[in-house]
Amino acid sequence: MSMLPILEFPDPRLRTKAADVDPAELATPAFQTLLDDMFETMYEAPGIGLAASQVDVHKRFMVIDVTEDKSRPLVFINPRISARAGEQVYQEGCLSVPGIYADVTRSDTVTVEALDRHGQAFSLDADGVLAVCVQHEMDHLDGKLFVDYLSPLKREMVRKKLLKAKRSAA
């Protein structure tokens, strides 16, 4: 396994809309290794979710594990939210927007339908942090970031802060 580079805002590649994964691709060793590498990258970062778009692979899949002990790794391939209910405000962060956190309003519960890493279809009812994470990662697959929920002024402040941090690190 290996660590993958994570794209950071305002990289324009984060705005790419991901294409569906061909189910025939799932059985390939390269795809399975990519999933393992995404989990390793997510855990090391540390994070609770990582969309393929964040590692410059513009296909519709993501990995999530919201447990403290990394005991429930979930893979969602070609995910689709089929039901939403309620509303919650949750403070979100993002591996592609390091060090920035902001309140975002999301659905409180979602039902997501997807394929697992072996191509088996499943449906999952999610609430709380898992529901937020699913919605957050699916936004990435659509080329959207959590900073898009902020006012234009706050989003510009975030962009400038990250660019300044990058320049001072160089």
N, CA, C and O of each residue as an XYZ file, in Angstrom:
680
protein
N       0.847     -1.181      0.000
C       0.000      0.000      0.000
C       0.892      1.244      0.000
O       2.056      1.209      0.399
N       0.303      2.324     -0.457
C       1.071      3.562     -0.474
C       0.159      4.766     -0.259
O      -1.043      4.731     -0.522
N       0.784      5.822      0.228
C       0.073      7.076      0.462
C      -0.141      7.775     -0.881
O       0.719      7.748     -1.761
N      -1.303      8.396     -1.012
C      -1.629      9.123     -2.231
C      -1.622     10.618     -1.937
O      -2.010     11.028     -0.843
N      -1.190     11.443     -2.891
C      -1.255     12.890     -2.673
C      -2.709     13.364     -2.719
O      -3.480     12.953     -3.586
N      -3.068     14.230     -1.776
C      -4.427     14.771     -1.696
C      -4.419     16.177     -2.300
O      -3.635     17.034     -1.894
N      -5.301     16.398     -3.273
C      -5.433     17.723     -3.877
C      -5.970     18.697     -2.842
O      -6.803     18.333     -2.012
N      -5.490     19.948     -2.891
C      -5.934     20.956     -1.937
C      -6.572     22.149     -2.641
O      -6.110     22.593     -3.692
N      -7.634     22.650     -2.040
C      -8.309     23.867     -2.492
C      -7.290     24.990     -2.568
O      -6.511     25.148     -1.629
N      -7.252     25.777     -3.633
C      -8.229     25.914     -4.716
C      -7.877     25.150     -6.008
O      -8.237     25.609     -7.092
N      -7.198     24.022     -5.926
C      -6.827     23.253     -7.112
C      -8.066     23.026     -7.994
O      -9.062     22.477     -7.524
N      -8.012     23.438     -9.255
C      -9.190     23.316    -10.122
C      -9.618     21.874    -10.388
O     -10.768     21.635    -10.756
N      -8.717     20.915    -10.209
C      -9.099     19.506    -10.426
C     -10.149     19.045     -9.433
O     -10.871     18.083     -9.696
N     -10.246     19.725     -8.281
C     -11.278     19.377     -7.298
C     -12.677     19.710     -7.808
O     -13.666     19.254     -7.235
N     -12.771     20.494     -8.872
C     -14.065     20.894     -9.446
C     -14.534     19.953    -10.552
O     -15.585     20.176    -11.153
N     -13.763     18.909    -10.823
C     -14.118     17.951    -11.874
C     -15.238     17.038    -11.400
O     -15.172     16.472    -10.309
N     -16.269     16.898    -12.233
C     -17.363     15.979    -11.909
C     -16.909     14.559    -12.255
O     -16.473     14.293    -13.376
N     -17.013     13.666    -11.298
C     -16.544     12.291    -11.473
C     -17.473     11.478    -12.375
O     -18.689     11.667    -12.368
N     -16.881     10.579    -13.144
C     -17.630      9.677    -14.021
C     -17.930      8.378    -13.272
O     -17.198      7.994    -12.360
N     -19.008      7.712    -13.664
C     -19.344      6.423    -13.060
C     -18.209      5.422    -13.271
O     -17.479      5.473    -14.261
N     -18.089      4.519    -12.316
C     -17.118      3.432    -12.409
C     -17.764      2.294    -13.191
O     -18.905      1.920    -12.921
N     -17.045      1.753    -14.144
C     -17.500      0.582    -14.885
C     -17.378     -0.613    -13.939
O     -16.280     -0.897    -13.460
N     -18.477     -1.318    -13.659
C     -18.409     -2.448    -12.723
C     -17.340     -3.483    -13.075
O     -16.843     -4.168    -12.181
N     -16.975     -3.616    -14.343
C     -15.924     -4.567    -14.737
C     -14.575     -4.166    -14.139
O     -13.697     -5.008    -13.950
N     -14.420     -2.880    -13.846
C     -13.163     -2.359    -13.293
C     -12.930     -2.837    -11.846
O     -11.788     -2.913    -11.392
N     -14.014     -3.155    -11.131
C     -13.924     -3.477     -9.708
C     -13.073     -4.706     -9.417
O     -12.424     -4.775     -8.374
N     -13.068     -5.656    -10.309
C     -12.340     -6.904    -10.075
C     -10.850     -6.786    -10.371
O     -10.093     -7.718    -10.097
N     -10.422     -5.671    -10.918
C      -9.005     -5.549    -11.276
C      -8.155     -5.337    -10.027
O      -8.579     -4.648     -9.099
N      -6.965     -5.919     -9.998
C      -6.059     -5.707     -8.870
C      -5.725     -4.219     -8.684
O      -5.572     -3.751     -7.555
N      -5.615     -3.484     -9.790
C      -5.268     -2.058     -9.695
C      -6.359     -1.280     -8.941
O      -6.050     -0.408     -8.129
N      -7.620     -1.595     -9.208
C      -8.707     -0.885     -8.528
C      -8.733     -1.246     -7.044
O      -8.902     -0.371     -6.195
N      -8.568     -2.516     -6.733
C      -8.576     -2.955     -5.334
C      -7.399     -2.334     -4.569
O      -7.551     -1.952     -3.409
N      -6.242     -2.232     -5.205
C      -5.077     -1.590     -4.580
C      -5.352     -0.112     -4.353
O      -4.985      0.434     -3.313
N      -6.002      0.547     -5.325
C      -6.343      1.956     -5.178
C      -7.249      2.163     -3.959
O      -7.053      3.108     -3.194
N      -8.230      1.289     -3.779
C      -9.105      1.390     -2.602
C      -8.288      1.261     -1.317
O      -8.470      2.043     -0.383
N      -7.389      0.276     -1.267
C      -6.546      0.095     -0.080
C      -5.667      1.327      0.161
O      -5.499      1.763      1.300
N      -5.113      1.879     -0.913
C      -4.278      3.074     -0.789
C      -5.099      4.271     -0.298
O      -4.606      5.097      0.470
N      -6.341      4.355     -0.745
C      -7.199      5.457     -0.276
C      -7.480      5.325      1.218
O      -7.453      6.320      1.941
N      -7.748      4.114      1.683
C      -7.958      3.924      3.122
C      -6.700      4.310      3.896
O      -6.782      5.021      4.897
N      -5.534      3.844      3.434
C      -4.288      4.172      4.121
C      -4.078      5.685      4.170
O      -3.700      6.229      5.208
N      -4.320      6.355      3.058
C      -4.154      7.806      2.979
C      -5.121      8.509      3.920
O      -4.734      9.432      4.638
N      -6.379      8.074      3.918
C      -7.407      8.674      4.779
C      -7.049      8.496      6.251
O      -7.115      9.453      7.023
N      -6.674      7.291      6.645
C      -6.346      7.037      8.054
C      -5.117      7.831      8.488
O      -5.075      8.356      9.600
N      -4.129      7.919      7.618
C      -2.881      8.605      7.959
C      -3.068     10.119      8.051
O      -2.356     10.782      8.806
N      -4.007     10.665      7.300
C      -4.156     12.127      7.160
C      -4.334     12.917      8.464
O      -3.668     13.949      8.554
N      -5.100     12.601      9.443
C      -6.155     11.595      9.554
C      -7.498     12.187      9.142
O      -7.766     13.372      9.337
N      -8.338     11.321      8.565
C      -9.669     11.738      8.163
C     -10.651     10.609      8.353
O     -10.289      9.505      8.760
N     -11.930     10.911      8.045
C     -12.977      9.894      8.170
C     -13.617      9.571      6.832
O     -14.459      8.678      6.743
N     -13.221     10.296      5.787
C     -13.743     10.042      4.453
C     -12.789     10.576      3.410
O     -12.068     11.546      3.646
N     -12.789      9.932      2.245
C     -11.944     10.380      1.144
C     -12.615      9.971     -0.162
O     -12.892      8.795     -0.395
N     -12.870     10.966     -1.006
C     -13.449     10.712     -2.320
C     -12.320     10.557     -3.336
O     -11.265     11.178     -3.199
N     -12.543      9.734     -4.347
C     -11.527      9.516     -5.373
C     -11.085     10.835     -6.008
O      -9.917     10.990     -6.363
N     -11.995     11.769     -6.152
C     -11.671     13.076     -6.749
C     -10.560     13.790     -5.983
O      -9.777     14.537     -6.569
N     -10.496     13.558     -4.678
C      -9.489     14.226     -3.851
C      -8.080     13.707     -4.112
O      -7.099     14.378     -3.791
N      -7.977     12.512     -4.693
C      -6.662     11.965     -5.029
C      -6.471     11.939     -6.545
O      -5.711     11.131     -7.079
N      -7.182     12.848     -7.227
C      -7.052     13.077     -8.664
C      -7.462     11.873     -9.501
O      -6.910     11.640    -10.577
N      -8.431     11.107     -9.004
C      -9.047     10.013     -9.760
C     -10.510     10.412     -9.899
O     -11.252     10.392     -8.917
N     -10.922     10.768    -11.084
C     -12.246     11.368    -11.252
C     -13.295     10.332    -11.649
O     -13.925     10.394    -12.705
N     -13.440      9.377    -10.730
C     -14.437      8.310    -10.837
C     -15.304      8.368     -9.580
O     -14.855      8.840     -8.535
N     -16.561      7.881     -9.682
C     -17.528      8.003     -8.595
C     -17.365      6.890     -7.552
O     -18.089      5.895     -7.565
N     -16.409      7.085     -6.664
C     -16.294      6.182     -5.517
C     -15.604      6.911     -4.374
O     -14.888      7.895     -4.563
N     -15.854      6.382     -3.175
C     -15.313      7.008     -1.967
C     -15.153      5.956     -0.890
O     -15.784      4.900     -0.919
N     -14.276      6.281      0.076
C     -14.075      5.408      1.232
C     -14.394      6.219      2.488
O     -14.115      7.416      2.562
N     -14.982      5.544      3.464
C     -15.401      6.199      4.709
C     -15.190      5.239      5.865
O     -15.418      4.036      5.738
N     -14.751      5.781      6.993
C     -14.735      5.036      8.258
C     -14.833      6.071      9.377
O     -13.866      6.775      9.667
N     -16.000      6.156      9.998
C     -16.220      7.171     11.036
C     -15.936      6.643     12.446
O     -16.162      7.349     13.429
N     -15.442      5.402     12.547
C     -15.175      4.828     13.866
C     -13.831      5.312     14.399
O     -12.918      5.618     13.632
N     -13.725      5.377     15.716
C     -12.459      5.771     16.362
C     -11.362      4.730     16.125
O     -10.195      5.076     15.941
N     -11.752      3.450     16.131
C     -10.767      2.369     16.048
C     -10.567      1.818     14.630
O      -9.958      0.764     14.448
N     -11.080      2.532     13.641
C     -10.917      2.141     12.232
C     -11.482      0.746     11.971
O     -10.887     -0.045     11.238
N     -12.620      0.454     12.568
C     -13.174     -0.895     12.504
C     -14.322     -1.061     11.509
O     -14.834     -2.169     11.347
N     -14.740      0.024     10.835
C     -15.862     -0.102      9.901
C     -15.555      0.609      8.583
O     -16.197      1.603      8.244
N     -14.567      0.092      7.841
C     -14.248      0.696      6.544
C     -15.367      0.424      5.535
O     -15.758     -0.722      5.314
N     -15.865      1.489      4.936
C     -16.958      1.378      3.971
C     -16.487      1.897      2.618
O     -15.796      2.912      2.529
N     -16.877      1.176      1.562
C     -16.590      1.600      0.193
C     -17.932      1.836     -0.490
O     -18.842      1.011     -0.407
N     -18.036      2.972     -1.165
C     -19.244      3.334     -1.900
C     -18.840      3.592     -3.348
O     -18.116      4.546     -3.634
N     -19.306      2.741     -4.261
C     -19.001      2.895     -5.682
C     -20.292      3.272     -6.406
O     -21.330      2.633     -6.236
N     -20.200      4.323     -7.214
C     -21.365      4.884     -7.909
C     -22.508      5.169     -6.926
O     -23.644      4.760     -7.167
N     -22.217      5.863     -5.825
C     -23.246      6.109     -4.802
C     -24.328      7.065     -5.285
O     -24.105      7.941     -6.121
N     -25.503      6.854     -4.719
C     -26.657      7.691     -5.012
C     -27.489      7.816     -3.742
O     -27.800      6.810     -3.104
N     -27.848      9.031     -3.374
C     -28.717      9.224     -2.212
C     -30.155      9.108     -2.697
O     -30.595      9.859     -3.567
N     -30.884      8.150     -2.117
C     -32.258      7.893     -2.556
C     -33.297      8.492     -1.616
O     -34.469      8.601     -1.977
N     -32.878      8.880     -0.412
C     -33.820      9.502      0.534
C     -33.044     10.399      1.488
O     -31.898     10.121      1.843
N     -33.700     11.481      1.893
C     -33.138     12.432      2.854
C     -34.235     12.821      3.826
O     -35.413     12.854      3.470
N     -33.836     13.119      5.068
C     -34.810     13.598      6.049
C     -34.101     14.495      7.055
O     -32.914     14.326      7.336
N     -34.841     15.439      7.585
C     -34.322     16.303      8.632
C     -33.221     17.221      8.166
O     -32.873     17.283      6.987
N     -32.684     17.934      9.145
C     -31.620     18.875      8.865
C     -30.763     19.005     10.106
O     -31.274     18.975     11.225
N     -29.473     19.147      9.915
C     -28.568     19.358     11.038
C     -27.446     20.291     10.600
O     -27.083     20.343      9.425
N     -26.914     21.017     11.556
C     -25.742     21.850     11.301
C     -24.570     21.133     11.950
O     -24.624     20.768     13.125
N     -23.522     20.938     11.181
C     -22.380     20.174     11.651
C     -21.113     20.923     11.265
O     -21.005     21.441     10.154
N     -20.160     20.978     12.180
C     -18.901     21.625     11.855
C     -18.055     20.646     11.040
O     -17.675     19.579     11.522
N     -17.771     21.030      9.800
C     -17.034     20.165      8.898
C     -15.630     20.674      8.661
O     -15.356     21.873      8.716
N     -14.758     19.734      8.400
C     -13.411     19.999      7.932
C     -13.216     19.138      6.705
O     -14.102     18.371      6.328
N     -12.050     19.265      6.075
C     -11.825     18.524      4.845
C     -10.331     18.348      4.622
O      -9.554     19.279      4.832
N      -9.931     17.158      4.197
C      -8.527     16.906      3.923
C      -8.015     17.766      2.764
O      -6.813     18.009      2.657
N      -8.919     18.225      1.900
C      -8.534     19.093      0.791
C      -8.560     20.575      1.154
O      -8.178     21.427      0.352
N      -9.009     20.869      2.358
C      -9.042     22.250      2.855
C      -8.465     22.206      4.279
O      -9.185     22.441      5.250
N      -7.161     21.904      4.398
C      -6.568     21.622      5.712
C      -6.641     22.790      6.693
O      -6.377     23.944      6.356
N      -7.013     22.431      7.927
C      -7.023     23.407      9.012
C      -8.212     24.337      9.040
O      -8.272     25.221      9.894
N      -9.160     24.171      8.138
C     -10.334     25.039      8.061
C     -11.564     24.229      8.470
O     -11.758     23.100      8.019
N     -12.387     24.825      9.331
C     -13.617     24.187      9.778
C     -14.737     25.211      9.691
O     -14.528     26.394      9.961
N     -15.926     24.755      9.313
C     -17.063     25.664      9.212
C     -18.356     24.885      9.391
O     -18.427     23.689      9.105
N     -19.377     25.588      9.870
C     -20.698     24.986     10.024
C     -21.369     24.849      8.664
O     -21.421     25.797      7.880
N     -21.883     23.643      8.401
C     -22.588     23.354      7.154
C     -23.897     22.663      7.511
O     -23.924     21.781      8.369
N     -24.981     23.064      6.854
C     -26.271     22.428      7.063
C     -26.412     21.271      6.079
O     -26.244     21.438      4.871
N     -26.721     20.109      6.616
C     -26.881     18.889      5.820
C     -28.156     18.174      6.251
O     -28.753     18.507      7.274
N     -28.564     17.185      5.454
C     -29.675     16.323      5.866
C     -29.247     15.525      7.083
O     -28.094     15.105      7.187
N     -30.178     15.318      8.002
C     -29.890     14.595      9.240
C     -29.745     13.097      8.997
O     -28.903     12.435      9.605
N     -30.571     12.576      8.107
C     -30.478     11.154      7.746
C     -30.523     11.039      6.223
O     -31.177     11.829      5.542
N     -29.816     10.043      5.711
C     -29.831      9.761      4.276
C     -29.864      8.255      4.070
O     -29.403      7.481      4.908
N     -30.413      7.869      2.951
C     -30.297      6.489      2.486
C     -29.440      6.552      1.246
O     -29.762      7.251      0.285
N     -28.348      5.818      1.272
C     -27.433      5.805      0.130
C     -27.409      4.407     -0.471
O     -27.346      3.405      0.241
N     -27.460      4.364     -1.793
C     -27.373      3.113     -2.524
C     -26.086      3.138     -3.324
O     -25.746      4.149     -3.938
N     -25.376      2.026     -3.314
C     -24.077      1.974     -3.983
C     -23.677      0.526     -4.218
O     -24.402     -0.407     -3.873
N     -22.513      0.368     -4.810
C     -21.877     -0.944     -4.916
C     -20.751     -0.980     -3.900
O     -20.117      0.042     -3.639
N     -20.494     -2.165     -3.317
C     -19.348     -2.297     -2.417
C     -18.098     -2.599     -3.247
O     -18.163     -2.611     -4.476
N     -16.985     -2.838     -2.600
C     -15.722     -3.026     -3.328
C     -15.714     -4.265     -4.215
O     -14.848     -4.401     -5.080
N     -16.676     -5.178     -4.008
C     -16.761     -6.400     -4.807
C     -17.885     -6.338     -5.842
O     -18.174     -7.326     -6.517
N     -18.518     -5.160     -5.959
C     -19.569     -4.984     -6.958
C     -20.957     -5.376     -6.501
O     -21.892     -5.402     -7.301
N     -21.103     -5.686     -5.208
C     -22.414     -6.053     -4.674
C     -23.204     -4.792     -4.323
O     -22.703     -3.912     -3.623
N     -24.428     -4.716     -4.809
C     -25.285     -3.559     -4.515
C     -25.726     -3.615     -3.054
O     -25.998     -4.687     -2.514
N     -25.793     -2.440     -2.424
C     -26.291     -2.358     -1.061
C     -26.978     -1.017     -0.849
O     -26.806     -0.071     -1.617
N     -27.759     -0.972      0.220
C     -28.427      0.260      0.627
C     -28.109      0.455      2.097
O     -28.139     -0.498      2.876
N     -27.802      1.692      2.479
C     -27.423      1.980      3.854
C     -28.173      3.198      4.342
O     -28.151      4.247      3.699
N     -28.845      3.061      5.490
C     -29.471      4.208      6.155
C     -28.435      4.785      7.100
O     -27.934      4.090      7.984
N     -28.112      6.062      6.912
C     -27.078      6.700      7.720
C     -27.651      7.913      8.434
O     -28.504      8.626      7.906
N     -27.157      8.128      9.654
C     -27.521      9.347     10.381
C     -26.274      9.881     11.066
O     -25.211      9.262     11.017
N     -26.414     11.033     11.704
C     -25.301     11.621     12.436
C     -24.091     11.862     11.564
O     -24.211     12.272     10.409
N     -22.910     11.601     12.133
C     -21.656     11.898     11.445
C     -21.504     11.084     10.153
O     -20.911     11.571      9.190
N     -22.026      9.864     10.120
C     -21.942      9.064      8.897
C     -22.761      9.708      7.779
O     -22.309      9.755      6.635
N     -23.948     10.201      8.093
C     -24.776     10.879      7.081
C     -24.069     12.121      6.555
O     -24.074     12.383      5.352
N     -23.464     12.882      7.458
C     -22.731     14.086      7.054
C     -21.558     13.699      6.149
O     -21.342     14.322      5.109
N     -20.819     12.692      6.536
C     -19.649     12.263      5.774
C     -20.042     11.785      4.375
O     -19.381     12.129      3.395
N     -21.105     11.002      4.280
C     -21.579     10.532      2.976
C     -21.895     11.722      2.078
O     -21.479     11.759      0.921
N     -22.630     12.693      2.611
C     -23.004     13.866      1.813
C     -21.778     14.688      1.419
O     -21.682     15.165      0.288
N     -20.847     14.851      2.350
C     -19.624     15.616      2.107
C     -18.805     14.973      0.977
O     -18.374     15.656      0.048
N     -18.596     13.654      1.070
C     -17.791     12.961      0.060
C     -18.507     12.918     -1.285
O     -17.860     13.009     -2.328
N     -19.825     12.781     -1.278
C     -20.564     12.792     -2.540
C     -20.479     14.163     -3.199
O     -20.452     14.256     -4.427
N     -20.437     15.221     -2.406
C     -20.219     16.549     -2.975
C     -18.907     16.578     -3.758
O     -18.850     17.130     -4.857
N     -17.850     15.982     -3.192
C     -16.565     15.947     -3.904
C     -16.715     15.297     -5.278
O     -16.138     15.767     -6.259
N     -17.483     14.224     -5.343
C     -17.670     13.521     -6.611
C     -18.401     14.380     -7.637
O     -18.315     14.136     -8.840
N     -19.124     15.394     -7.146
C     -19.827     16.331     -8.026
C     -19.048     17.625     -8.237
O     -19.565     18.575     -8.825
N     -17.800     17.663     -7.755
C     -16.970     18.849     -7.932
C     -17.297     19.982     -6.981
O     -17.017     21.147     -7.267
N     -17.892     19.637     -5.851
C     -18.298     20.651     -4.870
C     -17.522     20.443     -3.571
O     -17.240     19.309     -3.184
N     -17.180     21.537     -2.904
C     -16.448     21.486     -1.640
C     -17.288     22.109     -0.535
O     -18.204     22.886     -0.805
N     -16.973     21.766      0.709
C     -17.764     22.320      1.811
C     -17.643     23.834      1.887
O     -18.544     24.492      2.406
N     -16.549     24.404      1.382
C     -16.407     25.860      1.394
C     -17.420     26.533      0.460
O     -17.664     27.734      0.580
N     -18.008     25.774     -0.463
C     -19.031     26.330     -1.342
C     -20.300     26.685     -0.578
O     -21.133     27.445     -1.073
N     -20.450     26.139      0.620
C     -21.605     26.459      1.461
C     -21.385     27.757      2.244
O     -22.306     28.266      2.883
N     -20.165     28.287      2.192
C     -19.832     29.524      2.897
C     -20.175     30.727      2.023
O     -20.394     30.590      0.819
N     -20.219     31.890      2.633
C     -20.435     33.113      1.859
C     -19.228     33.327      0.948
O     -18.141     32.828      1.242
N     -19.400     34.058     -0.148
C     -18.255     34.322     -1.038
C     -17.086     34.986     -0.296
O     -15.926     34.697     -0.591
N     -17.378     35.860      0.651
C     -16.319     36.533      1.403
C     -15.527     35.528      2.246
O     -14.296     35.536      2.232
N     -16.236     34.666      2.977
C     -15.550     33.657      3.800
C     -14.758     32.680      2.933
O     -13.650     32.282      3.293
N     -15.327     32.297      1.790
C     -14.641     31.364      0.889
C     -13.344     31.989      0.373
O     -12.319     31.312      0.288
N     -13.385     33.276      0.029
C     -12.182     33.967     -0.444
C     -11.142     34.071      0.666
O      -9.944     33.959      0.407
N     -11.595     34.285      1.903
C     -10.670     34.342      3.041
C      -9.977     32.985      3.222
O      -8.775     32.932      3.482
N     -10.726     31.904      3.086
C     -10.160     30.555      3.194
C      -9.125     30.339      2.094
O      -8.032     29.837      2.357
N      -9.470     30.719      0.858
C      -8.551     30.552     -0.271
C      -7.231     31.283     -0.016
O      -6.152     30.726     -0.218
N      -7.333     32.525      0.427
C      -6.129     33.321      0.690
C      -5.304     32.734      1.835
O      -4.074     32.716      1.775
N      -5.979     32.260      2.868
C      -5.270     31.676      4.015
C      -4.486     30.433      3.596
O      -3.339     30.250      4.005
N      -5.112     29.577      2.774
C      -4.437     28.359      2.333
C      -3.278     28.672      1.389
O      -2.222     28.047      1.478
N      -3.467     29.625      0.495
C      -2.382     29.994     -0.421
C      -1.207     30.585      0.356
O      -0.051     30.299      0.041
N      -1.496     31.413      1.375
C      -0.440     31.992      2.195
C       0.316     30.894      2.953
O       1.543     30.929      3.044
N      -0.424     29.923      3.494
C       0.203     28.816      4.218
C       1.102     28.000      3.288
O       2.178     27.555      3.687
N       0.653     27.808      2.048
C       1.460     27.070      1.074
C       2.750     27.820      0.741
O       3.821     27.219      0.654
N       2.638     29.134      0.557
C       3.827     29.941      0.235
C       4.830     29.931      1.386
O       6.036     29.841      1.158
N       4.340     30.023      2.614
C       5.262     30.045      3.745
C       5.879     28.666      4.006
O       6.948     28.574      4.608
N       5.222     27.609      3.564
C       5.759     26.258      3.725
C       6.803     25.943      2.661
O       7.636     25.054      2.839
N       6.751     26.673      1.563
C       7.667     26.391      0.434
C       9.062     26.942      0.675
O       9.941     26.789     -0.173
